[in-house]
mmCIF file of C-alpha atoms and ligand atoms in Angstrom:
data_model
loop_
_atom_site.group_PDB
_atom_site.id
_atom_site.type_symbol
_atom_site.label_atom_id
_atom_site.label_comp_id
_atom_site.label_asym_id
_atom_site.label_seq_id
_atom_site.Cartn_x
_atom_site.Cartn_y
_atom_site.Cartn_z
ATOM 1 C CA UNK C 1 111.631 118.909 133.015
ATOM 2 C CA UNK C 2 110.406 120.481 129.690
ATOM 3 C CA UNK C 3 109.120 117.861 127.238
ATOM 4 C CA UNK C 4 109.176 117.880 123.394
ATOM 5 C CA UNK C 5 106.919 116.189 120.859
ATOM 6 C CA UNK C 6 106.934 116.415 116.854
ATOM 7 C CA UNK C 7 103.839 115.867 115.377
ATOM 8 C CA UNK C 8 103.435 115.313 112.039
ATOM 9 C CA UNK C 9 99.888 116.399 110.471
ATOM 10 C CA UNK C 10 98.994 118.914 113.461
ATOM 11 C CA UNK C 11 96.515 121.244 111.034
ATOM 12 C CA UNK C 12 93.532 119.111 111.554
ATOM 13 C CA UNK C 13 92.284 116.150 113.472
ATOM 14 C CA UNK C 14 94.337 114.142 115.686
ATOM 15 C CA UNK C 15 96.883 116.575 115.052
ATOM 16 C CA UNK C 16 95.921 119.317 116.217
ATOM 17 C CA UNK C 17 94.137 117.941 118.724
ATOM 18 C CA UNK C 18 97.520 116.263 120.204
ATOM 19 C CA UNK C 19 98.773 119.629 119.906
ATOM 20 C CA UNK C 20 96.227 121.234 122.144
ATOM 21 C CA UNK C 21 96.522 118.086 124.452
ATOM 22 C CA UNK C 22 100.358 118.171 125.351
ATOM 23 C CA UNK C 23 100.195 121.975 124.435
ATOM 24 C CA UNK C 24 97.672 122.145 128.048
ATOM 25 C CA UNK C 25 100.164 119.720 129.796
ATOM 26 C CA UNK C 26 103.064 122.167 129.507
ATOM 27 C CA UNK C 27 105.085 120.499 126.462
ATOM 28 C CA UNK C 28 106.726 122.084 124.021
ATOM 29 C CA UNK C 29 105.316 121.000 120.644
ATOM 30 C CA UNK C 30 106.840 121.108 116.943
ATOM 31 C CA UNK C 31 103.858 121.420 114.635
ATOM 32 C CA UNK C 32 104.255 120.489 111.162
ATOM 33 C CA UNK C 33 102.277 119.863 108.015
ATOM 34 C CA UNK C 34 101.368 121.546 104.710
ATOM 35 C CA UNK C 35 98.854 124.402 105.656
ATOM 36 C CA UNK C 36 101.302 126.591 107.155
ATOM 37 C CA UNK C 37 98.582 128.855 107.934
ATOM 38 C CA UNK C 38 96.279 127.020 110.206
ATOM 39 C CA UNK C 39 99.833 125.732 112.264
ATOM 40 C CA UNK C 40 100.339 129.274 112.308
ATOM 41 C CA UNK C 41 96.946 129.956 113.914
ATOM 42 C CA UNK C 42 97.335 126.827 116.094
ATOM 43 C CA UNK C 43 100.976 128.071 117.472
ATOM 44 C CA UNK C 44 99.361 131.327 118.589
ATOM 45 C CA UNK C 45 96.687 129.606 120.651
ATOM 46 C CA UNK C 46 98.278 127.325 121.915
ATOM 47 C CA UNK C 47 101.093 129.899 123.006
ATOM 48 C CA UNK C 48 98.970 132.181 124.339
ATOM 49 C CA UNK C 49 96.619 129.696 126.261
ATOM 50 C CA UNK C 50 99.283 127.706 127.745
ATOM 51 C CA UNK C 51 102.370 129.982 127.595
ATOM 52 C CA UNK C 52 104.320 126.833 125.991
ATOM 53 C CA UNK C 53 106.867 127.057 122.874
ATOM 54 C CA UNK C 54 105.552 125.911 119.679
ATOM 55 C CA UNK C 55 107.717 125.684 116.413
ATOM 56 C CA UNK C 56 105.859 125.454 113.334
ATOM 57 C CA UNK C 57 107.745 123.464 110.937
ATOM 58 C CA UNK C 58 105.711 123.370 107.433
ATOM 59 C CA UNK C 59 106.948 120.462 105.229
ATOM 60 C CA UNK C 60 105.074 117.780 102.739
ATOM 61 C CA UNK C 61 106.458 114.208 104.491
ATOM 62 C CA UNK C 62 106.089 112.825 100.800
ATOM 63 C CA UNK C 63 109.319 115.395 99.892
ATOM 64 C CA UNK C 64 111.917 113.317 101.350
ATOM 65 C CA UNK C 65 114.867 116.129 101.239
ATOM 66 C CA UNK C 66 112.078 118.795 102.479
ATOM 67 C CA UNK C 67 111.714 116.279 105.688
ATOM 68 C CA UNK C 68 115.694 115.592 106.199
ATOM 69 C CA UNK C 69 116.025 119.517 106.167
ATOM 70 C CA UNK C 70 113.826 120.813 108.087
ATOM 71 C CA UNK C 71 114.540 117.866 110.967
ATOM 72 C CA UNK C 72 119.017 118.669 110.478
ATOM 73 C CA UNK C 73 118.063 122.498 110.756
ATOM 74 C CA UNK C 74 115.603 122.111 114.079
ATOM 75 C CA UNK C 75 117.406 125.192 116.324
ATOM 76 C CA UNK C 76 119.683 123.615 118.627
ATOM 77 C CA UNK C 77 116.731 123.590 121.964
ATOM 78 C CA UNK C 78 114.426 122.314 119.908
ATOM 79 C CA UNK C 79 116.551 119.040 119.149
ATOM 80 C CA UNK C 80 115.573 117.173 122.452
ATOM 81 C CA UNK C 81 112.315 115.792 121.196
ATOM 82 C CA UNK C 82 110.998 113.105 123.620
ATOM 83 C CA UNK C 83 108.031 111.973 121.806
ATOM 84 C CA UNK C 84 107.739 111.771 117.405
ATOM 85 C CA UNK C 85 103.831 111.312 116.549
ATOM 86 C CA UNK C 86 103.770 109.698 112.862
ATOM 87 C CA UNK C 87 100.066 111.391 112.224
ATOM 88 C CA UNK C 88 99.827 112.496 108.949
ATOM 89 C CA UNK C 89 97.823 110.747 106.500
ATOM 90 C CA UNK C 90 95.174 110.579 104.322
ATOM 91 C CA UNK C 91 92.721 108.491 102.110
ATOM 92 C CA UNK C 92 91.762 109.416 98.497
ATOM 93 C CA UNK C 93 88.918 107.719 97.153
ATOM 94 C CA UNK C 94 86.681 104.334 97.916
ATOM 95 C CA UNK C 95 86.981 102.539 94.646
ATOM 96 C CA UNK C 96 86.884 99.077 93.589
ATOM 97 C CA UNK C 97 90.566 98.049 92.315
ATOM 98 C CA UNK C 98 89.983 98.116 88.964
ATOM 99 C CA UNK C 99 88.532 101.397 88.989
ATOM 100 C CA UNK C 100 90.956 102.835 91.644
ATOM 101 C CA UNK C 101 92.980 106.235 90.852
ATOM 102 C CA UNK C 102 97.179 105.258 90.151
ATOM 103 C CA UNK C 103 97.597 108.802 91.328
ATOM 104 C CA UNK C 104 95.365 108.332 94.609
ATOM 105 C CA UNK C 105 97.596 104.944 94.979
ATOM 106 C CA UNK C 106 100.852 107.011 95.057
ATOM 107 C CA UNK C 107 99.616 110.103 96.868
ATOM 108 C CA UNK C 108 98.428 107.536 100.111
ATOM 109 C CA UNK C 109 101.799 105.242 99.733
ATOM 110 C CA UNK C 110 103.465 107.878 99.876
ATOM 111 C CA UNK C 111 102.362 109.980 102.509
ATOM 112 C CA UNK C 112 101.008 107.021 104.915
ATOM 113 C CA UNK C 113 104.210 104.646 104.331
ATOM 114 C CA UNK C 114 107.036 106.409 103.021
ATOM 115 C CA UNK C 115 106.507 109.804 104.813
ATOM 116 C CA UNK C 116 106.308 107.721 108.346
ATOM 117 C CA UNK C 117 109.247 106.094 107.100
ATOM 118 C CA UNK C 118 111.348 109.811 106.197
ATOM 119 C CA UNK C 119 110.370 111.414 109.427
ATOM 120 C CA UNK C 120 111.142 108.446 111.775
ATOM 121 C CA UNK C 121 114.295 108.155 109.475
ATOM 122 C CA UNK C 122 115.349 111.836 109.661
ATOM 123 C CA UNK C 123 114.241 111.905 113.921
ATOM 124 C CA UNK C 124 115.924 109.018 114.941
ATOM 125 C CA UNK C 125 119.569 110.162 115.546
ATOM 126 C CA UNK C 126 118.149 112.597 117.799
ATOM 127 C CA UNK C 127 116.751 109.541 119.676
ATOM 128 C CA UNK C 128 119.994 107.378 119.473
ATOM 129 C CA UNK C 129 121.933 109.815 120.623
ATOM 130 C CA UNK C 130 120.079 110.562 123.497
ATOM 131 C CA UNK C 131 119.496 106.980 124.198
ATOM 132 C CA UNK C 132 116.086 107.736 124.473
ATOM 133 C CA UNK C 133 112.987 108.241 122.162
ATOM 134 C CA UNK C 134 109.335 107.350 121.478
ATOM 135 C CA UNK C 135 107.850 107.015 118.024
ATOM 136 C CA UNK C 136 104.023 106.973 117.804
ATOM 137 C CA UNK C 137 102.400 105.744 114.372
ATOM 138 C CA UNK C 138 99.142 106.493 113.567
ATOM 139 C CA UNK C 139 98.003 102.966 112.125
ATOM 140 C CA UNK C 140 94.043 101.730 111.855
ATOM 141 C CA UNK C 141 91.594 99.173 112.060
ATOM 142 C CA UNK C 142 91.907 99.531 108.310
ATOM 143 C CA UNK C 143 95.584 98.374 108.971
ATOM 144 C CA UNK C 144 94.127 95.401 110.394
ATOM 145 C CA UNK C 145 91.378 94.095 107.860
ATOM 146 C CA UNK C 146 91.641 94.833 104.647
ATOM 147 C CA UNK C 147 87.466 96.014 103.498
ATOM 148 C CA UNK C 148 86.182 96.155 100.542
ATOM 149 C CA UNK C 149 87.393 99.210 97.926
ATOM 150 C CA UNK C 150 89.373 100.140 100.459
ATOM 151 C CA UNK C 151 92.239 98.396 98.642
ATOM 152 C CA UNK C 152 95.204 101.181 98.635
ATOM 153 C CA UNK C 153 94.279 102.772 101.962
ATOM 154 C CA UNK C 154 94.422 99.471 103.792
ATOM 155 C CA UNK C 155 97.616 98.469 102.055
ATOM 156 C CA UNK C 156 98.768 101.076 103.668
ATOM 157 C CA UNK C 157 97.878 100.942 106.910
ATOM 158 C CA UNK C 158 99.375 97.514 106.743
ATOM 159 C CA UNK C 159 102.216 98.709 106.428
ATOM 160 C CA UNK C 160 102.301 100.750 108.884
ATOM 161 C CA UNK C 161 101.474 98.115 111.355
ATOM 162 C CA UNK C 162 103.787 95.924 110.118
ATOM 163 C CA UNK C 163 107.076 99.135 110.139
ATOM 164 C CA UNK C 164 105.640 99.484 113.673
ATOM 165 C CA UNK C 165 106.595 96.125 114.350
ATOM 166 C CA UNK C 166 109.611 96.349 112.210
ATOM 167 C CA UNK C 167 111.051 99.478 114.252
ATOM 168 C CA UNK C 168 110.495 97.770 117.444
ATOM 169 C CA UNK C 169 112.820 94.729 116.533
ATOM 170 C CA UNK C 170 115.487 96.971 115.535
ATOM 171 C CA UNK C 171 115.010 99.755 117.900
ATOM 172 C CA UNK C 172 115.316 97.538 120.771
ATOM 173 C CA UNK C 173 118.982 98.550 121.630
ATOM 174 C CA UNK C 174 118.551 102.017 121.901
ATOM 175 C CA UNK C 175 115.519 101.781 124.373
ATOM 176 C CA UNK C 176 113.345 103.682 122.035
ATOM 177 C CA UNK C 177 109.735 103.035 122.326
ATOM 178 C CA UNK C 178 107.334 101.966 119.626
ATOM 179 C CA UNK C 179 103.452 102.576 119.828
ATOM 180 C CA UNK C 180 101.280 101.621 117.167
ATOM 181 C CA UNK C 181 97.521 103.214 117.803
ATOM 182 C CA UNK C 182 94.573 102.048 115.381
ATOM 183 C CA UNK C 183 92.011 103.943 115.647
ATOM 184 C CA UNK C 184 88.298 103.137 113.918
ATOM 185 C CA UNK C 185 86.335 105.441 112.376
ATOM 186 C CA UNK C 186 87.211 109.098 113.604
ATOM 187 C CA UNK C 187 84.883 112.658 112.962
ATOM 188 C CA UNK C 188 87.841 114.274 111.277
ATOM 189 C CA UNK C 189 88.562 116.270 108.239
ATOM 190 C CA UNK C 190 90.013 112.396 107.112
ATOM 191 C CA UNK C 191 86.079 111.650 105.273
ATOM 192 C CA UNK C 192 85.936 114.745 103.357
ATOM 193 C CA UNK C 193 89.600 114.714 101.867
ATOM 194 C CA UNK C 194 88.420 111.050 100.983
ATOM 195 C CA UNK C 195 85.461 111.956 98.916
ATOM 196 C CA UNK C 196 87.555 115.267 97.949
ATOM 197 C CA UNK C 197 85.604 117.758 99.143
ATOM 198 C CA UNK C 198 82.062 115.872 98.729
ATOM 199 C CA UNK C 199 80.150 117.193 102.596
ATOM 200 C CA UNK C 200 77.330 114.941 101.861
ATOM 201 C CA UNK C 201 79.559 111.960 101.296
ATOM 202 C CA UNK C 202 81.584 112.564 104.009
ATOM 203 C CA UNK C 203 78.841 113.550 106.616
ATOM 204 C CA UNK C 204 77.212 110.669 105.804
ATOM 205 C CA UNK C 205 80.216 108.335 107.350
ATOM 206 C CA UNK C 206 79.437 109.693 110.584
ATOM 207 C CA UNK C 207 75.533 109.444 110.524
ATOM 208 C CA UNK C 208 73.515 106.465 113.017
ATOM 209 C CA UNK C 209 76.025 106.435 115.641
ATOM 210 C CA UNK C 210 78.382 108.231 117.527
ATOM 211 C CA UNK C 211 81.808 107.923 115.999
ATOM 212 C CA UNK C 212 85.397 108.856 118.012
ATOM 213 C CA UNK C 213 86.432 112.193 118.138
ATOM 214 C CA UNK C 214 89.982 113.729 117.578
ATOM 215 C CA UNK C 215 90.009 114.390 121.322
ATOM 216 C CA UNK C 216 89.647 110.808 122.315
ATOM 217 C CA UNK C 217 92.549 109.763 120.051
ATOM 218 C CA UNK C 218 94.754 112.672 121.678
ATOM 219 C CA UNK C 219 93.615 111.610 125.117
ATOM 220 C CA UNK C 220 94.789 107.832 124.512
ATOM 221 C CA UNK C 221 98.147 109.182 122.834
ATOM 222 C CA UNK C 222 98.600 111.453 125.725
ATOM 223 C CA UNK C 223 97.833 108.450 127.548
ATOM 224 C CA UNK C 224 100.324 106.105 125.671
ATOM 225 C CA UNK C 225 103.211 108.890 125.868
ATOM 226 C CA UNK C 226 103.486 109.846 129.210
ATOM 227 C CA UNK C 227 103.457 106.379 130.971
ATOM 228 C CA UNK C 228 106.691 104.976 133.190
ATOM 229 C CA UNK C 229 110.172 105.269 131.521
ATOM 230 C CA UNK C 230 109.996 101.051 131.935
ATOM 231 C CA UNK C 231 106.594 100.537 130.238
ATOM 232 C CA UNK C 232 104.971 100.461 126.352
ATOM 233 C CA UNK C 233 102.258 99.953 125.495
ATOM 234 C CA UNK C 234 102.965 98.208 121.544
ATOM 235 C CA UNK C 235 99.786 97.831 119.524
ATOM 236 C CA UNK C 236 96.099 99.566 120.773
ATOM 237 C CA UNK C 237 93.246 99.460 118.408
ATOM 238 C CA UNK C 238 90.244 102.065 119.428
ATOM 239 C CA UNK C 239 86.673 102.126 118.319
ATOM 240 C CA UNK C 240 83.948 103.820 119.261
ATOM 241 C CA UNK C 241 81.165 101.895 120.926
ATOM 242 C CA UNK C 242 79.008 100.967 117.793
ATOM 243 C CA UNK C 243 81.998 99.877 115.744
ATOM 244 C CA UNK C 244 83.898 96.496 115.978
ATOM 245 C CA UNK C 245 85.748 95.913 113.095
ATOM 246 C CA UNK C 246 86.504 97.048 110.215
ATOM 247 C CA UNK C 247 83.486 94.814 109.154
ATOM 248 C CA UNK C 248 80.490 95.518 111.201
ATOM 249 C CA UNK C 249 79.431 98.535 112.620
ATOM 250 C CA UNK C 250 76.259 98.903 113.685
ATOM 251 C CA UNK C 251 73.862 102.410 112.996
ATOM 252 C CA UNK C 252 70.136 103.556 113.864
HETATM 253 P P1 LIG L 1 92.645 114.928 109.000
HETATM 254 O O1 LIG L 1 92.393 115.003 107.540
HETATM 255 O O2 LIG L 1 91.807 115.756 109.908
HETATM 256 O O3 LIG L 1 94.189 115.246 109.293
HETATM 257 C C1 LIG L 1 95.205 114.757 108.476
HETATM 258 C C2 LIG L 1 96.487 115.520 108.759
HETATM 259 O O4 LIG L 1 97.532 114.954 107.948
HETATM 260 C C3 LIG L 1 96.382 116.992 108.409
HETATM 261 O O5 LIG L 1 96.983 117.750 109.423
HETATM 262 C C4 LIG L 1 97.189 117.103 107.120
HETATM 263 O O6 LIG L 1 97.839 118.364 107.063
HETATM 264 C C5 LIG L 1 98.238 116.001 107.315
HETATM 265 N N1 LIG L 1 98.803 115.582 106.036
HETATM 266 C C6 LIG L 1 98.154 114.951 105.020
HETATM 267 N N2 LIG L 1 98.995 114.798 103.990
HETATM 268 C C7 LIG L 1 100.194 115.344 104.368
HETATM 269 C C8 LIG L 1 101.436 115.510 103.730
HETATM 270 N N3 LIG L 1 101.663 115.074 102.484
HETATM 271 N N4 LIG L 1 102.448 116.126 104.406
HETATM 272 C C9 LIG L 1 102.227 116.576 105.661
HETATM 273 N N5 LIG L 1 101.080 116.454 106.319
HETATM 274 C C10 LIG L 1 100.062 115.851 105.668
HETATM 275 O O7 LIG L 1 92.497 113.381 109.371
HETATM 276 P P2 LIG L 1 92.726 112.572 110.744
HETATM 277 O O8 LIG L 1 93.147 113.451 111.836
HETATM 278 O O9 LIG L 1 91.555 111.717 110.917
HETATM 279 O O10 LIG L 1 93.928 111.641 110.275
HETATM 280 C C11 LIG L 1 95.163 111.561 110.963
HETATM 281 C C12 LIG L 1 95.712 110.153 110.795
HETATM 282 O O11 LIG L 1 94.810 109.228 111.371
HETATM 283 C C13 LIG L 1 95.886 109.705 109.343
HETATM 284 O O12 LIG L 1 97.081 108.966 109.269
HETATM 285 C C14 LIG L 1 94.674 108.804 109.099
HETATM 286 O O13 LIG L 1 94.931 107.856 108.118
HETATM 287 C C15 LIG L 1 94.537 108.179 110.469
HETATM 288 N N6 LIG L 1 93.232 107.604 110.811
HETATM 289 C C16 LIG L 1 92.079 108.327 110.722
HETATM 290 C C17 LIG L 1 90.872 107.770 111.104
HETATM 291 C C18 LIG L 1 89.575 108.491 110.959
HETATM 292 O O14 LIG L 1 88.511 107.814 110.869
HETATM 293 N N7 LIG L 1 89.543 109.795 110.992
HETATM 294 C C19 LIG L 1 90.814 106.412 111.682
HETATM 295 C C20 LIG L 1 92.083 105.756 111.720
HETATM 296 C C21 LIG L 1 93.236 106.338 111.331
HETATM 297 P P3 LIG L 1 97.994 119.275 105.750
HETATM 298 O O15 LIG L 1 96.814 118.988 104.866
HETATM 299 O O16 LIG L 1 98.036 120.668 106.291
HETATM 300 O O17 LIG L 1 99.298 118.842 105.160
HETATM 301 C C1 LIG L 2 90.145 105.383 108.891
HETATM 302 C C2 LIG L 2 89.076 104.440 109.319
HETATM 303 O O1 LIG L 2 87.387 102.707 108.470
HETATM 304 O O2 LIG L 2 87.725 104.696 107.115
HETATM 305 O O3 LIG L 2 91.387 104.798 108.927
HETATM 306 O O4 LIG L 2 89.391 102.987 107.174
HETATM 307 S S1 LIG L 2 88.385 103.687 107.937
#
């Protein structure tokens, strides 16, 4: 049978990559985010490469009636979603608290925490309805040691760990699954939007060693999404071979 997954955050990344990856696999995906263009360019690939439906759905998960609309007006066939990937997110600056942005602070809280929160919010009584559900939240190792200057990011990434854990307590009833996926540092767009458009900065993250890429996030979400009906897998932290922690990680 047909499969559905929303992903949030699907113009870049893990995203998109997810897109591509249950795009080949014959799902049908919803594609959302702000850049209505690139989902736009994304829908036609993917549509004409794997002869799947895509919806593009363009929506800022920090506008909380923008997410509760466009979820209540999903057409009718597209309301069966099997799988909601919490991806979107972002970190603005590396500063040292005191020197920190406010603005950065409430742009990452919320996108990271209260945009996860909207969208699971506004997808669940499609999944309690059907009895039936997964929710996937992009957390990170940052979610699981704080580092240093990397105050407001990991604060939110905390959070997200700890809503993971949250939702699967409550969500227990309705057999909905709850995966929480951490992944270390990642050759995304994620380093330049960091250091705001700054390609030395953010090229720089990724120099000495061979970081993950968005397709070996998407592979392990693909992974987590389509095992038994029975089985979950809760919390899975991922880092590339030279990285540990959020601590050490080692570089030529
Ligand atoms: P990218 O910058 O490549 O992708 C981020 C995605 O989030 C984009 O599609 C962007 O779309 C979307 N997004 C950002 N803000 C909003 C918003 N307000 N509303 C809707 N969509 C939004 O980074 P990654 O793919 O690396 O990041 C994806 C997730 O993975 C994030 O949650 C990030 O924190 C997390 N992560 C990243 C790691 C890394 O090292 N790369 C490691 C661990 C976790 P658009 O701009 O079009 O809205
Ligand atoms: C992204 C990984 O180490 O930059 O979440 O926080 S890190």
């Amino acid at each position: 049978m047909k499969k559905i997954i929303l992903i949030t955050g699907a113009s870049s990344g893990f995203g998109e990559a997810s897109a591509y990856t249950f795009a080949k696999a014959g799902w049908d995906c919803i594609i959302t985010g702000r850049r209505k263009d690139r989902l736009e360019k994304l829908a036609t690939t993917l549509q004409t490469e794997f002869g799947v439906k895509i919806l593009v759905l363009p929506f800022d998960v920090q506008h909380k009636d923008a997410v509760f609309s466009a979820i209540e007006n999903l057409p009718e066939s597209w309301k069966a979603i099997d799988v909601l990937l919490n991806n979107a997110g972002l970190a603005l600056g590396r500063d040292s608290f005191e020197n920190a942005s406010l603005d950065d602070w409430d742009t990452m809280i919320d996108t990271n925490v209260k945009g996860l929160m909207y969208v699971s919010k506004a997808v669940l009584p499609l999944f309690i309805q059907r009895k039936k559900g997964h929710i996937i939240n992009i957390g990170s190792t940052a979610g699981k040691e704080v580092y240093k200057d990397g105050n407001g990011y990991c604060a939110t990434k905390h959070a997200v760990d700890a809503i993971s854990k949250a939702m699967r307590i409550d969500l227990l009833p309705y057999q909905i699954k709850v995966t929480a996926i951490h992944p270390g540092a990642a050759d995304t767009e994620f380093s330049l939007v960091r250091y705001k458009g700054d390609e030395d900065k953010a090229a720089k993250v990724y120099e000495g060693y061979k970081a993950l890429d968005a397709q070996d996030v998407a592979d392990i979400i693909f992974y987590a999404a389509t095992l038994p009906d029975h089985v979950c897998i809760n919390d899975l932290t991922v880092t590339c071979l030279s990285q540990a922690n959020s601590f050490y990680l080692h570089k030529e």
